[in-house]
PDB file of C-alpha atoms in Angstrom:
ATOM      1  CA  UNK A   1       0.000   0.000   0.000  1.00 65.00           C
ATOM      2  CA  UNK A   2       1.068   3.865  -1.183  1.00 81.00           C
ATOM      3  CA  UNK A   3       2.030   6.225   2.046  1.00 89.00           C
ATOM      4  CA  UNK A   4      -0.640   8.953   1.281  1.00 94.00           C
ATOM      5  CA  UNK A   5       1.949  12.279   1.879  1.00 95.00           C
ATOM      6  CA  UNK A   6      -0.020  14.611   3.032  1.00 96.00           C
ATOM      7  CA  UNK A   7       2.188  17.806   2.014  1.00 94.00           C
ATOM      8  CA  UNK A   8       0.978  16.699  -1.857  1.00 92.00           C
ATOM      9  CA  UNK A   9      -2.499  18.485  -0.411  1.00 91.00           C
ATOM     10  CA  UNK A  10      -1.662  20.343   2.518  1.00 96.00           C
ATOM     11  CA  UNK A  11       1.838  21.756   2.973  1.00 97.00           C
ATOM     12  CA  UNK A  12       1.330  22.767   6.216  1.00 98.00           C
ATOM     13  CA  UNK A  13       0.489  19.794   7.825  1.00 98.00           C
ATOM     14  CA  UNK A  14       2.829  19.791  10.895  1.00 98.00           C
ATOM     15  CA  UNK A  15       1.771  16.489  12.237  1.00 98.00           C
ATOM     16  CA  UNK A  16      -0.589  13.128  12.195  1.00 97.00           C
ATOM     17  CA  UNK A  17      -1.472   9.934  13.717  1.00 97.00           C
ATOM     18  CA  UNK A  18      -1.053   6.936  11.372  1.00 97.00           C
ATOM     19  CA  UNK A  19       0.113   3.733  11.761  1.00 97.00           C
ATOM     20  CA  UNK A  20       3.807   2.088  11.150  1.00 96.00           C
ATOM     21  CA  UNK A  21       3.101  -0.151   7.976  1.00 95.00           C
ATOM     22  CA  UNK A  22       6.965  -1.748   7.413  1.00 94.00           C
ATOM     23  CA  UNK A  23      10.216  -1.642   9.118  1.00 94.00           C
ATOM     24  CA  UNK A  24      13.288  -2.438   7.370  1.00 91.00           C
ATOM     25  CA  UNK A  25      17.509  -1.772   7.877  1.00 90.00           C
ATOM     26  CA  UNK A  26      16.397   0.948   5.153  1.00 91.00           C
ATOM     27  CA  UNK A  27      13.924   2.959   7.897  1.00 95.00           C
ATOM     28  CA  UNK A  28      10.049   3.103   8.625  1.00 96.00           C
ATOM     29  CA  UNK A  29       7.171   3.131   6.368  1.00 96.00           C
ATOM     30  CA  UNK A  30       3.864   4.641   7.515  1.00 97.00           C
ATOM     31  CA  UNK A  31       0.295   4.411   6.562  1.00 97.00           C
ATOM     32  CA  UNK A  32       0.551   8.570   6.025  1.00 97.00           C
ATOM     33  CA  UNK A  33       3.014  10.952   6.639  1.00 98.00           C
ATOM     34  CA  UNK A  34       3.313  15.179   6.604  1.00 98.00           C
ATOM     35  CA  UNK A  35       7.035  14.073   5.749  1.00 98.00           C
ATOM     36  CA  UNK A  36       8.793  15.085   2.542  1.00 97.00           C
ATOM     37  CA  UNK A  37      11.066  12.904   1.393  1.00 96.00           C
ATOM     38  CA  UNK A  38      14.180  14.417  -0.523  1.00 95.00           C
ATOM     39  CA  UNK A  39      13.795  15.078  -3.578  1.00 91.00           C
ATOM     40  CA  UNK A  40      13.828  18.160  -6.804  1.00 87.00           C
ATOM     41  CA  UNK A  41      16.693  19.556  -5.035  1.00 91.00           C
ATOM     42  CA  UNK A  42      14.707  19.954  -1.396  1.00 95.00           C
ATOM     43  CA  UNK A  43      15.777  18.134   1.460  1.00 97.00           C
ATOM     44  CA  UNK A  44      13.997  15.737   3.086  1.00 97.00           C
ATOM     45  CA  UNK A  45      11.979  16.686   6.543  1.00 98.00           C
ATOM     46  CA  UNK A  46      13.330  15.601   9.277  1.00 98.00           C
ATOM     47  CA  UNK A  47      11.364  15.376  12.964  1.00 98.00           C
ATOM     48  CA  UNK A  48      10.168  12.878  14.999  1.00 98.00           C
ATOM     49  CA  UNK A  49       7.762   9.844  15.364  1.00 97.00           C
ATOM     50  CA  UNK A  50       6.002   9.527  18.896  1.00 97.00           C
ATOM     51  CA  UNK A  51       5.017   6.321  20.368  1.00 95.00           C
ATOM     52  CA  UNK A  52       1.534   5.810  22.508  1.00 93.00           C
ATOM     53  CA  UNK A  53       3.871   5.396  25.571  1.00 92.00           C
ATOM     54  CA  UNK A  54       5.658   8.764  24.827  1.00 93.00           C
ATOM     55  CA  UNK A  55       9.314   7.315  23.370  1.00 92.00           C
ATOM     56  CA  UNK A  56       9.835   9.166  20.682  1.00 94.00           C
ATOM     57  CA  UNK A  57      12.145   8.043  17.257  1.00 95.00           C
ATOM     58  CA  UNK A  58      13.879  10.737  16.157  1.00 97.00           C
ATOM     59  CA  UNK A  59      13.986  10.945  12.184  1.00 97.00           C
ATOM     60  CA  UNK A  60      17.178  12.523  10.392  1.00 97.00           C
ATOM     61  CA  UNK A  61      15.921  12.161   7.142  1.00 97.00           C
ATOM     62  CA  UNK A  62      13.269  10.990   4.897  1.00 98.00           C
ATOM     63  CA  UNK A  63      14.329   9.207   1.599  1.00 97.00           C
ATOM     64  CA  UNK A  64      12.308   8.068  -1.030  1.00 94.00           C
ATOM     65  CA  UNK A  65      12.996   4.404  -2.341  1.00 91.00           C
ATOM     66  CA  UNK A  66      13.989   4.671  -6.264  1.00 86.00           C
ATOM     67  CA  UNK A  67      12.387   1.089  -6.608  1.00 85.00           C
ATOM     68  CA  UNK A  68       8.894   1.207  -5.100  1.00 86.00           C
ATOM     69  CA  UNK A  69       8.419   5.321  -4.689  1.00 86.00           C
ATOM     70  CA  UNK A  70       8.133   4.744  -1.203  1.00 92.00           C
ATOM     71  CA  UNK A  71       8.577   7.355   1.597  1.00 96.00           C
ATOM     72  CA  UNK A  72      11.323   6.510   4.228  1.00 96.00           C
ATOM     73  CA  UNK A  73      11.680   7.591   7.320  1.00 97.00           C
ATOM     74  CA  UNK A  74      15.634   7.071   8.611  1.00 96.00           C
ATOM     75  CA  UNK A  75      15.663   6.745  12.341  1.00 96.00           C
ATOM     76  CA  UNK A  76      18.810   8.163  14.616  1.00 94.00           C
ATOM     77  CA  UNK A  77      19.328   4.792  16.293  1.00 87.00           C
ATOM     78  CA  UNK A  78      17.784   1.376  15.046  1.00 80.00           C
ATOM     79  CA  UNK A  79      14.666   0.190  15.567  1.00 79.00           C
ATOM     80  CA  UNK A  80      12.617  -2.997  16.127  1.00 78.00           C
ATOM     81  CA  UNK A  81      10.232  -4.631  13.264  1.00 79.00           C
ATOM     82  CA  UNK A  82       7.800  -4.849  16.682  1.00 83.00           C
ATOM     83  CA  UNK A  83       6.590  -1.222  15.553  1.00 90.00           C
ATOM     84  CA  UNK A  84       4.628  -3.183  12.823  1.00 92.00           C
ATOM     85  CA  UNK A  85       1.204  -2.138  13.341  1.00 94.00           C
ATOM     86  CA  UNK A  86       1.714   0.029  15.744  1.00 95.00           C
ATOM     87  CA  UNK A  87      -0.518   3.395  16.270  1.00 96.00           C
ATOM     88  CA  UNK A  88       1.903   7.001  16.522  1.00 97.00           C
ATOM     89  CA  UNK A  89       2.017  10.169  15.790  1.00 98.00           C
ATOM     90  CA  UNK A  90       4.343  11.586  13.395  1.00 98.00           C
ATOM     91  CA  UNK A  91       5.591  15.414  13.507  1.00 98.00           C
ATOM     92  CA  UNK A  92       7.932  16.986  11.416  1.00 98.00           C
ATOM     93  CA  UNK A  93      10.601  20.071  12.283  1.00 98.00           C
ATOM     94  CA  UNK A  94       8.180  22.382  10.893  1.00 98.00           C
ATOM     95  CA  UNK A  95      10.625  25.397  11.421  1.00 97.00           C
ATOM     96  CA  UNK A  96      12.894  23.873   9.193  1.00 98.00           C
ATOM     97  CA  UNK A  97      10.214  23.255   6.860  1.00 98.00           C
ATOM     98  CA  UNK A  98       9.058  26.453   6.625  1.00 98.00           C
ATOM     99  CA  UNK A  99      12.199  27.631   5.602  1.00 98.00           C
ATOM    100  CA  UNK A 100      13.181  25.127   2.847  1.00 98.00           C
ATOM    101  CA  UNK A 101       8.793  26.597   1.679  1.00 98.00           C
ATOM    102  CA  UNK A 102      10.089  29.705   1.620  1.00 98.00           C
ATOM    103  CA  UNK A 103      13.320  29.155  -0.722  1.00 98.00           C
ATOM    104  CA  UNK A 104      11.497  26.742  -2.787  1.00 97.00           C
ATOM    105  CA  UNK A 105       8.900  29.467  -3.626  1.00 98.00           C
ATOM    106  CA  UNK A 106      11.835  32.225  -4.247  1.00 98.00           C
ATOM    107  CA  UNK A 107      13.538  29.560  -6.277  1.00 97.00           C
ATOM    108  CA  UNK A 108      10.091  29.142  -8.408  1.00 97.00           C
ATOM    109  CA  UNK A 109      10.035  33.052  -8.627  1.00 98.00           C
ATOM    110  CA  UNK A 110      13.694  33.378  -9.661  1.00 97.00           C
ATOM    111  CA  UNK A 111      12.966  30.813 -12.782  1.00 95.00           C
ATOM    112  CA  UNK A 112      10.157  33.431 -13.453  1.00 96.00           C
ATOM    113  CA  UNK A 113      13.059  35.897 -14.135  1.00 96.00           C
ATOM    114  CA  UNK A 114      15.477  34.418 -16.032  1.00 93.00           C
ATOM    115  CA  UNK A 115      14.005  32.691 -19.224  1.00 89.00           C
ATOM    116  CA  UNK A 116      16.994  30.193 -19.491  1.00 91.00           C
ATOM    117  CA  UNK A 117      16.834  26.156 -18.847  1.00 92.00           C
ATOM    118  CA  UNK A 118      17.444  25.180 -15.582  1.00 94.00           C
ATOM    119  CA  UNK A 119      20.254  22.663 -15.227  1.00 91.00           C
ATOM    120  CA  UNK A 120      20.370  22.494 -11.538  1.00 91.00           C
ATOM    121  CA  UNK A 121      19.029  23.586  -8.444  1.00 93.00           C
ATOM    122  CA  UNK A 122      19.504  23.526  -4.734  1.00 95.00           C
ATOM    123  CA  UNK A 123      16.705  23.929  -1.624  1.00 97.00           C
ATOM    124  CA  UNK A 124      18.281  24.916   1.813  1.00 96.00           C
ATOM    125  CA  UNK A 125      17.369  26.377   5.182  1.00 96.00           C
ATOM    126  CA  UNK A 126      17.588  30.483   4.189  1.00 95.00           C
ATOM    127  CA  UNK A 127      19.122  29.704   1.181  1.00 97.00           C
ATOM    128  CA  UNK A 128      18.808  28.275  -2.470  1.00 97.00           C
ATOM    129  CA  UNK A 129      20.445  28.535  -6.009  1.00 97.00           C
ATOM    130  CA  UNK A 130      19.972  27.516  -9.269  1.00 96.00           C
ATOM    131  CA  UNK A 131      22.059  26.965 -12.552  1.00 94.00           C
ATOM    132  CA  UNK A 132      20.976  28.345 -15.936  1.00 93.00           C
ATOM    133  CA  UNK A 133      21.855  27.653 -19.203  1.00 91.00           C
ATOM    134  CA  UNK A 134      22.725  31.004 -20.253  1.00 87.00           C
ATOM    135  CA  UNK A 135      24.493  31.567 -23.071  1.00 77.00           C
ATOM    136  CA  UNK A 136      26.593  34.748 -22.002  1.00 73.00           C
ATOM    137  CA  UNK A 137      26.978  36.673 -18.727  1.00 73.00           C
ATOM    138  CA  UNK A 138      23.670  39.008 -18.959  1.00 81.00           C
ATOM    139  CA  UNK A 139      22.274  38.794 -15.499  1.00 87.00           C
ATOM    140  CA  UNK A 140      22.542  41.585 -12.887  1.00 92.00           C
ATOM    141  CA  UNK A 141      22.483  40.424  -9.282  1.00 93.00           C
ATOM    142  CA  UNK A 142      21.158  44.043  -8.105  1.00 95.00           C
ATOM    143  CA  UNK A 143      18.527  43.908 -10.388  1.00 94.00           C
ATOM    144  CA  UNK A 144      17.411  40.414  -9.712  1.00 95.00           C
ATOM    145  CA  UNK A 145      17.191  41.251  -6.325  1.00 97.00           C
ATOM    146  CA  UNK A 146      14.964  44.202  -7.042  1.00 97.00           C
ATOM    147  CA  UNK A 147      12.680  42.125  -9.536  1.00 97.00           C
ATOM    148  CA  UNK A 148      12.540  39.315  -6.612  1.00 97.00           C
ATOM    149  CA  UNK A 149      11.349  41.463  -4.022  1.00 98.00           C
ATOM    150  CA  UNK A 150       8.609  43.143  -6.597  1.00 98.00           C
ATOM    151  CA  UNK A 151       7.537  39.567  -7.425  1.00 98.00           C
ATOM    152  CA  UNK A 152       7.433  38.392  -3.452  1.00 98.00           C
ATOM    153  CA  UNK A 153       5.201  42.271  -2.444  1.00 98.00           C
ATOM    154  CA  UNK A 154       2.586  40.772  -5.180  1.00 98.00           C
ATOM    155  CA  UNK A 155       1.421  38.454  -2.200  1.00 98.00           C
ATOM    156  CA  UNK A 156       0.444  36.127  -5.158  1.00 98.00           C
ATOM    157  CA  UNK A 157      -1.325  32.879  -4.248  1.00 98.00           C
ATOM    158  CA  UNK A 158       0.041  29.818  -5.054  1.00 98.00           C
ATOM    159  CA  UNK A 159      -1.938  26.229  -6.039  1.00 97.00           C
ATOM    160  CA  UNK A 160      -1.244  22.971  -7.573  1.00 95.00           C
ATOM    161  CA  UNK A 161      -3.502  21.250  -9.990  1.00 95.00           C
ATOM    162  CA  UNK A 162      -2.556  17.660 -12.439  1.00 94.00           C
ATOM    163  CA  UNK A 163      -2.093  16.917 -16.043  1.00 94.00           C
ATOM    164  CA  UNK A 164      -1.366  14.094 -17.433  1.00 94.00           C
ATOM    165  CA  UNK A 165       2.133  13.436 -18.992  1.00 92.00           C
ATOM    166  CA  UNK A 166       0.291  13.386 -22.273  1.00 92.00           C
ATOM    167  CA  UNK A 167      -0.394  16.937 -21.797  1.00 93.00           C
ATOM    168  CA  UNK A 168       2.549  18.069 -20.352  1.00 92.00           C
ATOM    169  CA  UNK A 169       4.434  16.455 -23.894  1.00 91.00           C
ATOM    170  CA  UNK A 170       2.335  18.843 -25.720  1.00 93.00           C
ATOM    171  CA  UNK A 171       3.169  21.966 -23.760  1.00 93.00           C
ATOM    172  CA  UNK A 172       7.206  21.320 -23.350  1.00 89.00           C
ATOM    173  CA  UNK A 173       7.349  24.998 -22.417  1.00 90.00           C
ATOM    174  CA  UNK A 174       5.823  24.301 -19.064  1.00 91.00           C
ATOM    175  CA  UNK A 175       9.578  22.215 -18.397  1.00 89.00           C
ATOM    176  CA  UNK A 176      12.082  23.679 -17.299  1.00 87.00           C
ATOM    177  CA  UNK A 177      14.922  21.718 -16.212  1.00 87.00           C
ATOM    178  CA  UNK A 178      17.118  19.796 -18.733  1.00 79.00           C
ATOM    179  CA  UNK A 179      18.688  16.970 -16.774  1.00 68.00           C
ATOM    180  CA  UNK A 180      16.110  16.003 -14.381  1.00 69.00           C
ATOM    181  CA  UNK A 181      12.314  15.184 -15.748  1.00 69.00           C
ATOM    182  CA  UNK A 182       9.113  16.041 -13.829  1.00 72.00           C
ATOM    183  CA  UNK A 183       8.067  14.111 -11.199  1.00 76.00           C
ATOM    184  CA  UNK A 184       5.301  11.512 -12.519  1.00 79.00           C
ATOM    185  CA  UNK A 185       2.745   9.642 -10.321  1.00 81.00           C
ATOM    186  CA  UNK A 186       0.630   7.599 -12.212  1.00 81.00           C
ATOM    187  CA  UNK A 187       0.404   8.742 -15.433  1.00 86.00           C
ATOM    188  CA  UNK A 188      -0.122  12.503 -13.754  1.00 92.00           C
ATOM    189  CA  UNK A 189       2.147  15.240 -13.229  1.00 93.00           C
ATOM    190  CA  UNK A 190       2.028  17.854 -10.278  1.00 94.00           C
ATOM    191  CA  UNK A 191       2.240  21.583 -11.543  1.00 95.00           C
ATOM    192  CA  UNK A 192       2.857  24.401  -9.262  1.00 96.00           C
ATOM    193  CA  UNK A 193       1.012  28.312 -10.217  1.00 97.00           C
ATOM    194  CA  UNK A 194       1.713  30.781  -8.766  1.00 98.00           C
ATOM    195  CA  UNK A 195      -0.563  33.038 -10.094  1.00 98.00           C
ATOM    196  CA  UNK A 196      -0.200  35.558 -12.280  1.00 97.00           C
ATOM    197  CA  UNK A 197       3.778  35.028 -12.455  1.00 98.00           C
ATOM    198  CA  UNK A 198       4.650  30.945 -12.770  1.00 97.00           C
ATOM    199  CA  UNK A 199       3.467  27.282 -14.140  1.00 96.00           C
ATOM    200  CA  UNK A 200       5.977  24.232 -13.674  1.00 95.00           C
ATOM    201  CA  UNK A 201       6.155  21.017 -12.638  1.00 94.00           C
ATOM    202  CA  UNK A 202       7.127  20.078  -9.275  1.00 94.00           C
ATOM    203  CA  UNK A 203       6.760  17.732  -6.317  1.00 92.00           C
ATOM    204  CA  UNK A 204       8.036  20.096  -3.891  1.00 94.00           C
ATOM    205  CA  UNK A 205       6.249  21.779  -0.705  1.00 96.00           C
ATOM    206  CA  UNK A 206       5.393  25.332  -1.094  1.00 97.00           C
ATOM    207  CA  UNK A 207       3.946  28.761   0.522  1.00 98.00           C
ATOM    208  CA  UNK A 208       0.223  29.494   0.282  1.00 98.00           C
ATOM    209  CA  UNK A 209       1.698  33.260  -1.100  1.00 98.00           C
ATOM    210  CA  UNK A 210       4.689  34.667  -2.287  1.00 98.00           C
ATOM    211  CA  UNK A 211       4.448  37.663   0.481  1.00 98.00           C
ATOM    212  CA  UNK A 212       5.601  34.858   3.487  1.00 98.00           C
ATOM    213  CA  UNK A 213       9.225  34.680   1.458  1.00 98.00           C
ATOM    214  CA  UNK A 214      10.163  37.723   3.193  1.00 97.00           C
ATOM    215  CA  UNK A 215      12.619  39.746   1.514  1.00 97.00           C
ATOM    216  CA  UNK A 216      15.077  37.758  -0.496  1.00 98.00           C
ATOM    217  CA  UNK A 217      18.566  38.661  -1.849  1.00 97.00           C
ATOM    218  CA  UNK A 218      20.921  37.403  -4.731  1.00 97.00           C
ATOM    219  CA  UNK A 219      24.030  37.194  -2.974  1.00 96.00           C
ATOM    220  CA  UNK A 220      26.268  35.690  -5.657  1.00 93.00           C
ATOM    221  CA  UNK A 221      26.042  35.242  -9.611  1.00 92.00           C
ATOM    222  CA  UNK A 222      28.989  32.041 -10.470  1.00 89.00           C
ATOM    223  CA  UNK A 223      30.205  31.166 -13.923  1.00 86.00           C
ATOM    224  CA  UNK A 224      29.987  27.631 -13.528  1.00 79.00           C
ATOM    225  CA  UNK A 225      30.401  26.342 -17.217  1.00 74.00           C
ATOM    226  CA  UNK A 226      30.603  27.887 -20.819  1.00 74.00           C
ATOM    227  CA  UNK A 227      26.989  28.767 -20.676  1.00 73.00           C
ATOM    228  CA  UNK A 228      26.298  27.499 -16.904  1.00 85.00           C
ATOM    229  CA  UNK A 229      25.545  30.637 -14.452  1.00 90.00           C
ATOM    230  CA  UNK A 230      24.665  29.464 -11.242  1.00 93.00           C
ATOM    231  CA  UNK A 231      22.325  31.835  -9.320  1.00 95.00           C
ATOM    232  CA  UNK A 232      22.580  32.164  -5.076  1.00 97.00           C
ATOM    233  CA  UNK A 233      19.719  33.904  -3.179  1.00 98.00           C
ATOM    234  CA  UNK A 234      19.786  34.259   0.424  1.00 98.00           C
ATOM    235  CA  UNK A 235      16.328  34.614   2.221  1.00 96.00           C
ATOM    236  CA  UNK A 236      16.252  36.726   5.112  1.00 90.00           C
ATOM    237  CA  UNK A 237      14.928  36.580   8.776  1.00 81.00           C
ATOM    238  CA  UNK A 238      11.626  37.486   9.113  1.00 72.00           C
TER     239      UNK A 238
END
């Protein structure tokens, strides 16, 4: 049976009860989970999974298995197979969360900016970059941080909605990465909007508006390649 992740509907799930479906030397499978596992260039969530006598199993990452799609959660210490079956509640470190939310989004806004393929990006607590396959050295990191900050004031919403991967082949503009494809779940691929500015595929976890990024900052601008500039943006303290 599928983990139902229930960031896919509700990013700001913090915690929920469920049930411990599998326990292997890989980590713990559960029935649901407000747990991302690592993936699109965000890390995985870590937190904690609490038992109905109060012990609590710290998690230090979630994983997702390349074979089966499955969400793992990786313990600190080892556990037993006994938590089979067992009822607990599992909480994520939603602070830490939040702030990989609040790059991701900037991240999505920054691709709104510079119309160039991405060919590689990076989710962090307060901080984020991406590479673009630019052809020459155009960009301007004062003026992307200006643009950023205009895009962020907009307090745009932001939603998901499906297509199928049928549909997504027939509007390749809606792509853009180059070496990584879109995340596909059964024939259907999660898009991101955030309105009025953005439409791409993702699988990440995201803000409900652009206005909780807070003010954001590109801190560096990095030849990387011939044509590879890799962006840096540091999001600041609320």
């Amino acid at each position: 049976m599928d983990t139902v992740e229930l960031y896919l509907e509700d990013a700001y799930t913090r915690a929920c009860d469920t049930r411990v479906s599998r326990v292997d030397e890989r980590g713990i499978q559960l029935e649901c989970t407000p747990f991302y596992a690592q993936g699109g260039g965000q890390p995985g969530d870590r937190g904690a999974l609490i038992l109905r006598d109060g012990r609590r199993i710290e998690i230090v990452a979630t994983l997702r298995d390349r074979d089966s799609g499955q969400v793992i959660h990786v313990p600190a210490a080892g556990v037993e197979t006994a938590l089979i079956g067992q009822q607990i509640e599992a909480a994520i470190d939603w602070d830490l969360r939040y702030a990989h939310m609040r790059c991701h989004t900037c991240l999505h806004l920054l691709c709104a900016l510079v119309p160039y393929p991405v060919t590689g990006g990076s989710v962090r607590a307060g901080s984020g970059r991406l590479d673009f396959d630019v052809p020459q050295p155009i960009l301007d990191k004062e003026a992307l941080t200006q643009q950023l900050n205009e895009l962020i004031a907009r307090n745009a919403p932001l939603s998901t909605e499906t297509i199928s991967e049928q549909e997504l082949r027939a509007r390749p503009e809606l792509v853009r990465t180059i070496e990584v494809g879109p995340p596909a779940r059964q024939g259907r691929v999660r898009l991101v909007r955030i309105e009025g500015i953005d439409l791409q595929p993702c699988g990440g976890s995201h803000l409900r508006t652009t206005g909780e990024i807070g003010r954001a900052r590109v801190v560096k601008l990095e030849k990387k390649g011939r044509q590879n500039r890799r962006v840096e943006v540091a999001i600041e303290e609320p």
